[in-house]
XYZ file of C-alpha atoms in Angstrom:
721
model
C 49.516 -22.349 3.685
C 51.716 -21.098 6.839
C 50.641 -20.102 9.939
C 51.932 -16.867 10.181
C 50.983 -16.607 5.993
C 47.504 -16.765 7.293
C 47.778 -14.128 9.660
C 49.389 -11.955 7.350
C 46.439 -12.617 4.644
C 43.987 -12.192 7.162
C 45.348 -8.437 8.619
C 44.672 -7.464 5.069
C 41.676 -8.820 4.148
C 40.675 -6.709 7.048
C 42.205 -3.707 5.848
C 41.474 -3.736 2.910
C 37.538 -4.145 3.852
C 37.961 -1.338 6.572
C 39.505 0.909 3.735
C 37.520 0.293 1.312
C 34.481 1.028 3.572
C 35.224 3.931 4.934
C 36.168 5.550 1.089
C 33.382 4.424 -0.419
C 30.976 6.097 2.183
C 31.555 9.262 1.990
C 30.068 9.319 -1.853
C 27.660 7.307 -0.077
C 26.080 9.187 1.919
C 24.866 12.115 -0.795
C 24.373 9.961 -3.604
C 20.572 9.192 -4.135
C 19.126 7.121 -7.173
C 15.177 6.468 -8.292
C 15.221 3.271 -6.397
C 17.162 3.844 -3.405
C 13.902 5.066 -1.775
C 11.817 1.973 -2.936
C 14.678 -0.533 -0.722
C 14.892 1.435 2.890
C 10.510 2.096 2.332
C 10.414 -1.397 1.837
C 13.319 -2.258 4.422
C 11.620 0.857 6.871
C 7.329 -1.428 6.661
C 9.653 -4.618 7.114
C 11.131 -3.447 10.363
C 7.697 -2.246 11.570
C 6.079 -5.076 10.777
C 4.017 -4.711 7.615
C 5.880 -7.027 5.983
C 7.954 -7.379 2.569
C 5.698 -4.533 1.201
C 6.077 -0.851 -0.455
C 3.066 0.313 1.047
C 1.671 -0.776 4.362
C -1.578 -1.421 3.220
C -0.944 -3.002 -0.323
C -0.168 -6.153 -0.117
C 1.772 -6.522 -3.324
C 5.212 -7.852 -4.872
C 7.349 -5.189 -4.707
C 10.726 -6.189 -5.703
C 12.896 -8.833 -6.891
C 15.534 -8.555 -4.379
C 14.206 -9.138 -1.337
C 17.501 -9.977 0.576
C 18.837 -6.723 0.571
C 15.467 -4.971 2.250
C 15.027 -7.882 4.795
C 19.189 -7.264 5.357
C 18.586 -3.698 6.089
C 14.895 -3.889 7.459
C 16.202 -6.518 10.203
C 19.046 -4.993 11.374
C 17.216 -1.925 12.049
C 14.832 -3.959 13.613
C 17.213 -4.946 16.172
C 18.844 -1.713 16.831
C 14.767 -0.280 17.202
C 14.727 -3.325 19.524
C 17.768 -1.851 21.492
C 17.039 1.409 21.438
C 13.255 0.336 23.172
C 15.058 -0.798 26.051
C 17.804 1.386 26.567
C 15.218 4.418 26.085
C 12.307 3.223 26.051
C 10.897 6.873 25.332
C 12.725 6.170 21.838
C 9.431 4.969 20.064
C 11.219 4.084 16.296
C 13.838 5.083 14.421
C 13.548 8.040 11.932
C 13.159 6.680 8.086
C 16.650 9.690 7.908
C 18.365 6.451 9.587
C 17.883 4.532 7.231
C 19.050 6.243 4.541
C 22.165 6.942 6.800
C 22.860 3.649 7.725
C 21.747 1.628 4.424
C 24.715 3.923 3.094
C 26.986 2.642 5.959
C 26.016 -1.284 5.071
C 26.443 -0.498 1.747
C 30.158 0.651 2.238
C 30.732 -2.453 4.957
C 29.473 -5.047 1.875
C 31.615 -3.165 -0.566
C 34.389 -3.850 1.883
C 33.648 -7.198 2.238
C 33.103 -7.341 -1.252
C 36.929 -6.285 -1.787
C 38.348 -7.901 1.039
C 36.964 -11.228 -1.099
C 38.445 -10.344 -4.239
C 41.977 -9.728 -2.153
C 41.427 -14.102 -0.952
C 40.478 -14.693 -3.951
C 43.215 -12.984 -6.333
C 45.869 -14.711 -3.377
C 44.397 -18.097 -4.258
C 44.971 -17.552 -7.998
C 48.744 -16.405 -7.087
C 47.963 -13.096 -8.242
C 50.893 -10.515 -6.380
C 50.333 -8.568 -3.788
C 51.036 -5.600 -6.490
C 48.783 -7.461 -8.423
C 46.142 -7.171 -6.239
C 46.624 -3.704 -5.038
C 46.441 -2.945 -9.084
C 43.154 -4.479 -9.510
C 41.508 -3.336 -6.374
C 42.729 0.054 -7.245
C 41.068 0.190 -10.569
C 37.861 -1.527 -9.025
C 37.377 1.800 -6.298
C 38.311 3.635 -9.376
C 35.697 2.565 -11.360
C 32.415 3.397 -8.618
C 31.160 6.152 -10.674
C 29.532 3.414 -13.553
C 29.053 0.667 -10.671
C 28.067 2.617 -7.407
C 24.673 2.332 -6.361
C 22.970 3.700 -3.005
C 22.341 0.390 -0.953
C 22.303 -1.851 -4.465
C 21.840 -5.264 -4.213
C 24.043 -6.016 -6.953
C 27.803 -6.404 -4.769
C 25.630 -8.441 -2.484
C 24.449 -11.128 -4.911
C 28.515 -10.588 -6.598
C 29.667 -11.403 -2.751
C 27.808 -14.034 -2.308
C 28.306 -15.563 -6.151
C 32.302 -15.726 -5.520
C 31.919 -17.041 -2.099
C 29.741 -20.411 -4.294
C 33.218 -20.128 -6.295
C 35.677 -19.934 -3.533
C 32.950 -23.079 -2.084
C 33.337 -25.039 -5.071
C 37.161 -24.492 -5.755
C 37.254 -26.402 -1.967
C 34.929 -29.263 -3.914
C 31.982 -27.890 -0.877
C 29.210 -28.473 -3.123
C 26.192 -27.909 -0.943
C 27.340 -25.174 0.285
C 28.384 -23.648 -3.445
C 24.680 -24.088 -4.338
C 23.087 -22.217 -1.424
C 25.502 -19.534 -1.673
C 24.626 -19.026 -5.221
C 21.056 -19.299 -4.545
C 21.259 -16.984 -1.855
C 22.660 -14.894 -4.085
C 19.695 -15.084 -6.661
C 17.194 -13.525 -3.987
C 19.428 -10.752 -3.467
C 19.685 -10.116 -7.142
C 17.598 -11.649 -10.122
C 20.694 -11.364 -12.378
C 22.960 -14.365 -10.034
C 20.638 -16.271 -11.398
C 23.198 -15.937 -14.400
C 25.871 -16.718 -12.166
C 24.353 -19.541 -10.722
C 23.606 -21.272 -13.507
C 27.286 -20.598 -15.275
C 28.619 -21.863 -12.058
C 26.387 -25.648 -11.959
C 27.320 -25.805 -15.795
C 31.263 -25.650 -14.869
C 30.572 -28.055 -12.718
C 28.732 -30.523 -14.605
C 32.519 -32.626 -14.865
C 32.584 -32.549 -10.964
C 31.022 -35.874 -9.567
C 29.635 -34.832 -6.748
C 28.163 -31.703 -8.950
C 24.547 -33.484 -8.070
C 25.052 -31.907 -4.782
C 25.191 -28.057 -6.053
C 21.928 -28.609 -8.107
C 20.183 -30.178 -5.397
C 20.237 -27.114 -3.192
C 20.714 -23.744 -5.423
C 16.697 -23.715 -5.995
C 16.111 -23.885 -2.588
C 16.096 -20.217 -1.316
C 14.560 -18.690 -4.428
C 11.598 -21.801 -4.521
C 11.135 -21.076 -0.877
C 10.844 -17.365 -1.504
C 8.699 -17.912 -4.466
C 6.052 -20.014 -2.358
C 6.330 -17.182 0.411
C 5.009 -14.748 -2.574
C 2.158 -16.679 -3.998
C 1.285 -17.510 -0.319
C 1.375 -14.099 1.233
C 0.669 -11.556 -1.955
C -2.708 -10.553 -3.314
C -0.314 -9.035 -6.595
C 2.613 -10.554 -7.419
C 4.626 -9.250 -10.528
C 1.970 -6.996 -12.004
C 3.445 -3.972 -12.529
C 7.270 -4.576 -11.425
C 8.777 -3.731 -14.687
C 6.762 -1.425 -15.673
C 8.018 2.594 -17.067
C 11.320 1.097 -17.946
C 13.164 3.624 -19.604
C 15.730 4.054 -22.489
C 18.654 5.718 -21.045
C 21.502 7.175 -23.316
C 23.880 6.844 -20.773
C 23.055 3.380 -19.831
C 24.004 2.472 -22.931
C 26.950 4.637 -23.566
C 28.142 2.512 -20.336
C 27.439 -0.923 -22.264
C 29.312 -0.191 -24.846
C 32.421 1.124 -23.546
C 32.663 -1.565 -21.172
C 31.087 -5.003 -23.672
C 33.865 -3.484 -26.135
C 37.025 -3.353 -23.015
C 35.360 -6.308 -21.697
C 35.320 -8.405 -25.332
C 38.019 -6.717 -26.713
C 40.972 -8.515 -25.194
C 39.351 -11.228 -23.201
C 40.609 -14.578 -25.244
C 43.998 -13.125 -24.418
C 43.180 -12.502 -20.767
C 41.025 -14.861 -19.100
C 43.240 -17.592 -17.884
C 41.086 -19.480 -15.061
C 37.809 -20.522 -15.119
C 35.868 -18.522 -12.994
C 37.000 -15.785 -14.652
C 35.449 -16.620 -17.265
C 32.558 -17.690 -15.374
C 32.264 -13.869 -14.249
C 33.480 -12.181 -17.458
C 30.435 -14.468 -19.294
C 27.670 -13.641 -16.374
C 28.982 -9.730 -17.217
C 28.300 -10.098 -20.866
C 24.853 -11.951 -20.525
C 23.508 -9.729 -17.747
C 23.512 -6.418 -20.457
C 22.157 -8.874 -23.294
C 19.314 -9.815 -21.050
C 18.941 -6.491 -19.961
C 18.051 -5.045 -23.318
C 16.131 -8.145 -23.911
C 14.286 -8.092 -20.957
C 13.854 -4.805 -19.462
C 14.816 -2.625 -22.186
C 17.133 -0.935 -19.910
C 20.927 -1.891 -18.776
C 21.397 -1.118 -15.197
C 25.308 -0.601 -15.314
C 25.792 1.577 -12.471
C 24.704 -1.354 -10.134
C 26.407 -3.727 -11.651
C 30.285 -3.828 -10.273
C 30.160 -7.320 -12.002
C 31.565 -5.794 -15.551
C 33.832 -3.365 -13.488
C 35.583 -6.104 -11.432
C 36.314 -8.561 -14.845
C 37.476 -5.185 -16.440
C 39.727 -4.316 -13.181
C 41.371 -7.932 -13.627
C 41.984 -7.928 -17.025
C 43.411 -4.130 -16.782
C 45.684 -4.883 -14.316
C 47.080 -8.255 -16.038
C 47.855 -5.699 -18.744
C 49.340 -3.155 -16.740
C 51.706 -5.202 -14.822
C 52.574 -7.105 -18.062
C 53.116 -3.468 -19.900
C 51.131 -4.918 -22.459
C 50.443 -2.139 -24.887
C 46.643 -2.448 -24.566
C 46.648 -1.308 -21.422
C 47.400 2.033 -22.303
C 44.343 2.506 -24.501
C 42.093 0.264 -22.003
C 43.383 3.301 -19.000
C 42.012 6.061 -21.332
C 38.858 4.389 -21.402
C 38.281 3.739 -17.937
C 39.242 7.290 -17.447
C 37.053 8.299 -20.219
C 34.011 6.423 -18.222
C 34.950 8.247 -15.178
C 34.865 12.117 -16.054
C 31.817 11.008 -18.766
C 29.214 9.355 -15.741
C 30.564 10.499 -12.620
C 28.919 9.581 -9.565
C 25.969 12.229 -9.065
C 22.131 12.677 -8.181
C 20.529 13.138 -11.132
C 19.058 17.006 -11.403
C 15.189 16.363 -11.161
C 16.158 13.848 -8.169
C 18.015 16.794 -6.298
C 14.610 19.025 -6.969
C 12.783 16.014 -5.466
C 15.299 16.257 -2.545
C 15.287 19.959 -2.149
C 11.508 19.134 -1.979
C 11.341 17.197 0.656
C 12.910 19.261 3.131
C 10.041 21.746 2.307
C 6.889 20.092 2.407
C 5.231 18.820 4.985
C 3.246 15.577 4.782
C 2.127 14.616 8.316
C 2.259 10.879 9.677
C -0.819 9.442 9.090
C -1.614 10.927 5.850
C -1.565 9.370 2.063
C -0.133 10.803 -0.962
C -0.516 10.779 -4.331
C 1.990 12.675 -6.350
C 3.354 13.363 -9.847
C 7.069 13.848 -8.619
C 10.039 10.485 -8.115
C 9.306 9.103 -5.090
C 11.981 11.214 -3.228
C 9.266 13.349 -2.250
C 9.125 12.259 1.220
C 12.855 11.401 1.526
C 12.889 14.243 4.230
C 9.598 13.103 5.321
C 10.725 11.464 8.770
C 7.143 11.543 10.401
C 5.674 9.650 7.271
C 4.794 6.191 7.860
C 1.849 5.596 5.180
C 1.444 4.838 1.466
C 2.630 6.909 -1.675
C 1.243 6.628 -4.449
C 2.482 8.545 -8.103
C 0.368 9.372 -10.648
C 1.964 7.428 -13.011
C 1.345 3.833 -11.579
C 5.002 3.197 -10.191
C 4.647 0.621 -7.338
C 0.830 -0.134 -8.031
C -0.618 -2.414 -10.336
C -3.820 -0.984 -9.309
C -3.099 2.683 -11.012
C -1.524 1.061 -13.930
C -4.770 -0.732 -14.657
C -6.570 2.717 -14.061
C -4.630 4.818 -16.220
C -4.444 2.662 -19.333
C -8.696 3.532 -20.013
C -8.203 7.580 -18.060
C -9.995 6.937 -15.122
C -7.907 9.047 -13.142
C -11.149 10.029 -11.015
C -11.498 6.340 -9.650
C -7.776 6.346 -8.750
C -8.535 9.269 -6.652
C -12.302 8.093 -5.419
C -10.366 4.153 -4.471
C -7.592 5.845 -2.898
C -8.409 8.626 -1.279
C -5.079 9.809 0.041
C -5.241 12.563 2.497
C -2.701 14.519 0.122
C -2.097 15.178 -3.451
C 1.120 16.922 -4.042
C 0.651 17.802 -8.225
C 1.220 20.290 -11.320
C -1.537 22.052 -13.051
C -0.087 20.517 -16.231
C -0.325 17.852 -15.159
C -4.169 17.781 -14.116
C -4.568 19.570 -17.654
C -3.004 16.369 -19.359
C -5.004 13.713 -17.567
C -8.252 15.902 -17.718
C -8.861 15.885 -13.985
C -10.867 18.600 -11.824
C -9.897 17.411 -8.452
C -13.648 20.003 -7.357
C -15.759 18.163 -9.833
C -19.188 17.199 -9.309
C -17.362 13.124 -8.882
C -14.952 13.869 -6.566
C -16.700 16.907 -4.662
C -18.031 14.329 -1.565
C -14.502 14.104 -0.640
C -14.174 17.855 -0.970
C -10.477 18.027 -1.863
C -9.547 21.618 -0.912
C -5.927 23.381 -2.486
C -3.509 25.165 0.030
C -2.577 28.421 -0.931
C 0.759 28.777 -1.806
C 2.317 32.100 -0.597
C 5.588 31.346 -2.857
C 7.661 28.960 -4.757
C 9.413 26.906 -2.006
C 13.020 25.127 -2.734
C 11.785 22.221 -4.969
C 8.740 24.012 -6.066
C 8.049 24.329 -10.048
C 6.055 26.415 -11.435
C 2.077 25.436 -11.080
C 2.734 22.811 -8.161
C -0.416 22.583 -6.084
C -0.804 20.728 -2.846
C -3.980 19.496 -2.062
C -5.648 18.187 0.775
C -9.196 16.201 1.699
C -11.591 18.340 3.725
C -13.903 15.073 4.893
C -12.802 11.518 6.250
C -13.181 8.413 4.561
C -12.410 4.902 5.642
C -10.890 2.347 4.254
C -12.375 0.135 1.558
C -13.665 -3.333 3.471
C -14.451 -7.036 3.009
C -15.637 -7.557 -1.001
C -19.530 -9.120 -0.340
C -20.157 -11.948 -3.159
C -23.493 -10.961 -5.376
C -23.130 -12.741 -8.014
C -26.469 -10.582 -9.605
C -27.263 -10.830 -13.143
C -28.119 -7.367 -14.493
C -29.333 -8.230 -17.566
C -28.125 -10.730 -19.665
C -24.529 -9.091 -20.949
C -23.761 -8.137 -17.247
C -23.136 -9.476 -13.765
C -22.783 -7.573 -10.837
C -20.071 -10.015 -9.054
C -19.453 -8.130 -5.397
C -19.049 -5.028 -3.817
C -16.933 -3.324 -1.201
C -17.577 -0.088 1.433
C -15.363 1.733 3.047
C -17.965 2.265 5.758
C -21.197 1.156 6.323
C -22.251 3.819 9.398
C -21.877 7.626 8.185
C -23.351 10.531 9.386
C -25.110 14.005 7.367
C -22.374 15.715 5.228
C -19.875 12.481 5.093
C -18.896 10.737 2.378
C -19.536 6.609 1.263
C -17.243 4.880 -1.319
C -18.045 2.159 -2.989
C -16.562 -0.232 -5.229
C -18.653 -2.259 -7.273
C -16.903 -4.988 -9.427
C -18.301 -5.960 -12.302
C -18.604 -8.996 -15.248
C -18.778 -9.149 -18.563
C -21.103 -11.897 -19.724
C -21.632 -11.309 -23.311
C -19.822 -9.438 -25.895
C -18.732 -5.732 -24.770
C -20.666 -2.765 -25.777
C -20.125 -0.583 -28.583
C -22.035 2.530 -27.005
C -20.957 4.353 -23.744
C -22.719 2.412 -20.274
C -24.022 4.610 -17.552
C -24.324 4.028 -14.246
C -26.998 5.042 -11.856
C -26.162 5.261 -7.976
C -28.505 5.515 -5.661
C -29.296 5.664 -1.561
C -32.840 5.014 -1.406
C -34.793 4.943 1.945
C -37.360 2.740 2.555
C -39.860 3.550 0.150
C -38.060 3.380 -2.542
C -37.234 7.359 -2.774
C -33.219 8.331 -3.391
C -31.831 10.190 -1.047
C -28.381 11.053 -3.483
C -27.962 9.528 -6.642
C -24.830 9.313 -8.940
C -24.443 9.136 -13.040
C -21.170 7.840 -13.750
C -20.548 7.082 -17.482
C -18.144 4.876 -18.828
C -17.016 4.576 -22.427
C -17.409 1.236 -24.232
C -12.880 0.122 -24.172
C -14.005 0.464 -20.373
C -16.050 -2.936 -20.192
C -13.474 -4.592 -22.669
C -11.579 -6.253 -19.926
C -13.927 -8.104 -19.155
C -13.710 -8.055 -15.095
C -13.089 -4.955 -14.068
C -14.110 -2.685 -10.234
C -15.603 0.923 -10.514
C -15.280 3.075 -7.462
C -17.985 6.066 -6.368
C -18.165 8.406 -4.451
C -21.355 9.286 -2.971
C -21.884 12.550 -0.054
C -25.227 11.592 3.001
C -27.529 14.622 2.842
C -26.873 17.138 5.629
C -30.258 17.026 6.177
C -30.541 13.590 6.095
C -32.599 12.031 8.838
C -31.023 9.263 10.697
C -32.182 6.044 9.172
C -31.130 2.771 6.806
C -30.771 3.076 3.290
C -30.818 0.501 0.598
C -28.001 0.858 -2.186
C -29.586 0.971 -5.587
C -27.549 -0.041 -8.711
C -28.528 0.652 -12.407
C -26.892 0.599 -15.711
C -28.164 2.387 -18.735
C -27.392 2.012 -21.843
C -28.179 4.313 -24.843
C -30.570 6.134 -22.811
C -32.916 3.139 -21.400
C -32.353 1.193 -18.361
C -31.537 -2.169 -19.038
C -31.328 -3.830 -15.754
C -31.244 -2.584 -11.819
C -30.481 -4.413 -8.805
C -31.088 -3.490 -4.742
C -27.526 -4.544 -2.910
C -26.691 -4.072 0.674
C -27.461 -1.303 3.305
C -26.280 0.995 4.705
C -26.762 3.542 7.754
C -27.328 6.858 8.425
C -26.495 7.563 11.907
C -27.819 9.993 14.703
C -24.851 12.516 15.614
C -26.109 12.907 18.843
C -24.021 11.393 21.796
C -25.783 9.063 24.739
C -26.415 11.238 27.960
C -24.830 10.245 31.062
C -28.463 9.808 32.960
C -31.281 7.613 31.764
C -34.434 6.394 32.592
C -34.437 2.608 32.632
C -33.401 -0.109 30.583
C -35.415 -3.515 29.382
C -32.031 -5.927 29.387
C -29.639 -4.349 26.552
C -31.924 -1.216 25.480
C -31.244 2.052 27.230
C -34.238 4.794 27.646
C -32.469 8.160 28.116
C -35.143 10.823 27.163
C -38.835 10.909 27.218
C -41.028 13.847 25.257
C -44.216 14.004 25.478
C -46.668 15.911 24.007
C -50.471 16.883 23.604
C -52.162 18.106 20.161
C -55.673 17.958 20.634
C -57.055 14.474 21.143
C -53.070 13.192 19.930
C -50.510 12.400 22.509
C -46.828 12.397 20.352
C -44.720 10.485 22.554
C -40.556 10.877 21.224
C -38.235 8.239 23.135
C -34.356 8.686 23.258
C -33.359 5.279 22.656
C -30.111 3.633 23.371
C -28.553 0.052 23.402
C -25.011 -1.437 25.935
C -24.576 -3.967 22.942
C -25.740 -5.131 19.773
C -29.707 -6.666 18.931
C -29.734 -9.557 17.411
C -33.422 -9.043 16.260
C -35.963 -6.446 14.793
C -38.249 -5.455 17.600
C -41.603 -2.778 17.223
C -41.623 -0.818 20.151
C -44.818 -0.751 21.504
C -46.418 2.684 23.676
C -49.445 1.711 25.366
C -52.001 3.875 26.813
C -53.119 1.621 30.411
C -55.620 2.327 33.639
C -54.064 1.955 36.694
C -54.026 -1.737 37.752
C -54.698 -3.023 34.760
C -52.919 -4.975 32.162
C -55.318 -4.313 29.131
C -54.290 -0.066 26.543
C -56.675 1.816 26.245
C -54.612 3.025 23.569
C -51.692 2.073 21.320
C -48.684 3.750 19.942
C -47.136 0.204 18.352
C -44.395 0.738 15.262
C -40.934 -0.230 14.089
C -38.750 2.436 15.664
C -38.899 5.784 12.993
C -41.681 4.105 11.207
C -39.694 1.050 9.715
C -36.532 3.076 9.040
C -34.198 2.355 11.551
C -34.619 -1.374 12.126
C -33.642 -2.640 16.134
C -30.687 -4.891 14.553
C -28.765 -1.893 13.141
C -29.141 0.277 16.423
C -25.304 0.530 17.670
C -24.014 0.924 21.011
C -22.565 4.773 21.524
C -25.111 6.278 19.308
C -28.832 7.545 19.869
C -32.341 6.893 17.914
C -35.037 9.580 18.623
C -38.187 7.465 18.107
C -41.313 9.143 18.126
C -44.922 7.464 17.912
C -48.789 8.921 18.499
C -51.685 7.747 20.727
C -55.416 8.764 19.839
C -56.902 10.009 22.830
C -60.206 10.395 21.312
C -62.195 7.414 22.772
C -60.313 6.930 26.327
C -62.938 7.559 28.443
C -61.886 9.452 32.266
C -59.602 7.937 34.462
C -56.521 7.598 35.604
C -53.407 5.805 33.152
C -50.201 4.391 32.931
C -48.356 5.220 29.547
C -45.492 1.936 29.494
C -42.904 1.722 26.631
C -41.617 -1.845 25.927
C -40.527 -3.795 22.972
C -42.249 -7.347 21.064
C -41.069 -9.293 17.818
C -43.611 -8.996 15.623
C -45.940 -12.160 14.505
C -45.339 -13.703 17.933
C -45.093 -10.950 20.137
C -42.628 -12.145 22.116
C -41.315 -9.049 24.906
C -37.529 -8.153 24.966
C -37.504 -8.841 29.298
C -34.863 -8.893 31.440
C -35.210 -9.763 35.645
C -36.851 -6.364 36.272
C -39.854 -7.240 33.763
C -40.524 -6.025 30.400
C -41.525 -2.468 29.946
C -41.171 0.994 31.582
C -43.437 3.471 32.774
C -42.605 6.602 31.476
C -45.500 8.778 32.466
C -49.278 9.159 34.758
C -52.052 10.757 32.740
C -55.260 11.606 34.407
C -58.232 12.417 32.032
C -61.444 14.558 33.887
C -64.845 13.870 33.437
C -64.063 17.701 31.357
C -61.497 15.821 28.869
C -58.874 17.527 30.486
C -55.692 16.205 30.221
C -52.757 15.980 32.995
C -49.787 14.510 31.861
C -46.590 13.511 34.678
C -43.905 12.137 33.620
C -42.002 9.747 35.687
């Protein structure tokens, strides 16, 4: 090809790309689909270092089209990095920028696709007039195939480049591009296989098959090693859409009705077959026809119709009528329900660090620039966990497990789910409803916004147990949201069960208690589960227990009992929880023994009994459980005449559970009834029961806290140090 012609073609290619990008950017700015939020949420999390996930704390494989989110998130990550270099005060790009940038990037990809169409049609000896008509028809058909941030055009772009590389006998490059296309959208696997089958007639086609699988294999390997949950729930809640079927019928009829007279090139036949198979597989596998984001049909149809128009074939007239009919029937517009949710997203405010559970579409956070945490839906979209629990109607378990800071839900939804956010089961989390004075834009009659009024922690690591409760049930493991709590704080607990034998015929009840050192329950909950819940063989239950306001600092045991037909059939104690003091350590202290700190002492005399209350703390954790000794020793001697030794708080708060930045009030009582008159010192310290090994440092192993004088008349005088 002469240099002038190459330059001219390059100029036309760039011009077409720029024009198409600008033309399509404007309708893309205000067009929103349900799947759009997933795309930029994944990109947002990817750009901010959370990985390719929908929710930052849920390690779930969220998409079958990772390339688009990686591309969008990677480019915005670069923009954020450059912005931080230019202006360090800018921490991160708001989510609203993702919406705008995604629109611009999508328009640019469509522009590249249009320029690629021009380039390849020129290679097929189409005239400039034919190419202009084809691209014009392709753009005119955008109400049918256009999708904001759609990944399909990206896949089509890679496949068409793979076709071009194959024509140039660059088979390895062709296979690699076809493999990348599959990561852009899974339907590209159809085009990749069809191209590979076509290339079987070529001697070196093995080079194509050698590399096409590589990108997908790398992605699957990454997913298998990275995600806790893979494909569970990804294809759930697909719905049959009448409009999609109508479009599918129109496009299929338009395509197949005259294909036999029009497909003069093998690569066009590949695209046409791809388009038809895409519809067939969508119906068979998903039950939905996503033609609104499938420009392959529009491209092939545009080429065929462009040929007819140039050749003045009579088929062009009814085809054009169908074309404009589709345009009128399916104009590009955001669905009415999404418009309502978009309006709501402008009026509702969800703080930056706040999980949200809701019954709307994900567009509820579309304009929430500061929202960075998890978003959950009652219908289970994006969440395999919620999907599983909804099958058994365990909505209270969902709320306890997620413990979202905010719940936006309609009262009819709560009625249908039989969910009471003020129930005894959920009362430890204390959800409160914000009072709405009037309906804001986007709100429905009966909408309610609830917020959690107590703090919770994240459910921690799984602790293995494998305790056989009875011959039929095994308690495999458990997890806590935190192991140290203050009074009036909720404890969230997950119990992981395994059914060893046949599942029960009757409901099974549980008794979950926090037991003190004497086995007396401080708090108990009594959840009950229908028999069908246990039919899963392995499942988890979620519980919330509120630490009583009057509870004293201590270590308590978690007790679990199983109740079947009004009888306890098994029980176990599974772990410890610390009820901590709400007092903060004072700045001044009396003395130290190694890591132990004595902050204060209160000594009271009641007849012949001396009660000493010690206020302890630690600088670093104590690895052993010590006894505390309180000894009354004559001055100048070593043997005590009265002692008040015991474990801290009578054994309720072992020293191995003490924590820095907390204090422990530890009372001890000594009897002075048989103590003779004299001068005495009151000393305190720590020792290990059994070995009597004392806690010590370079200053010794005890602290003198008072001087006590007992005169001949029996009068006792106390002089604290």
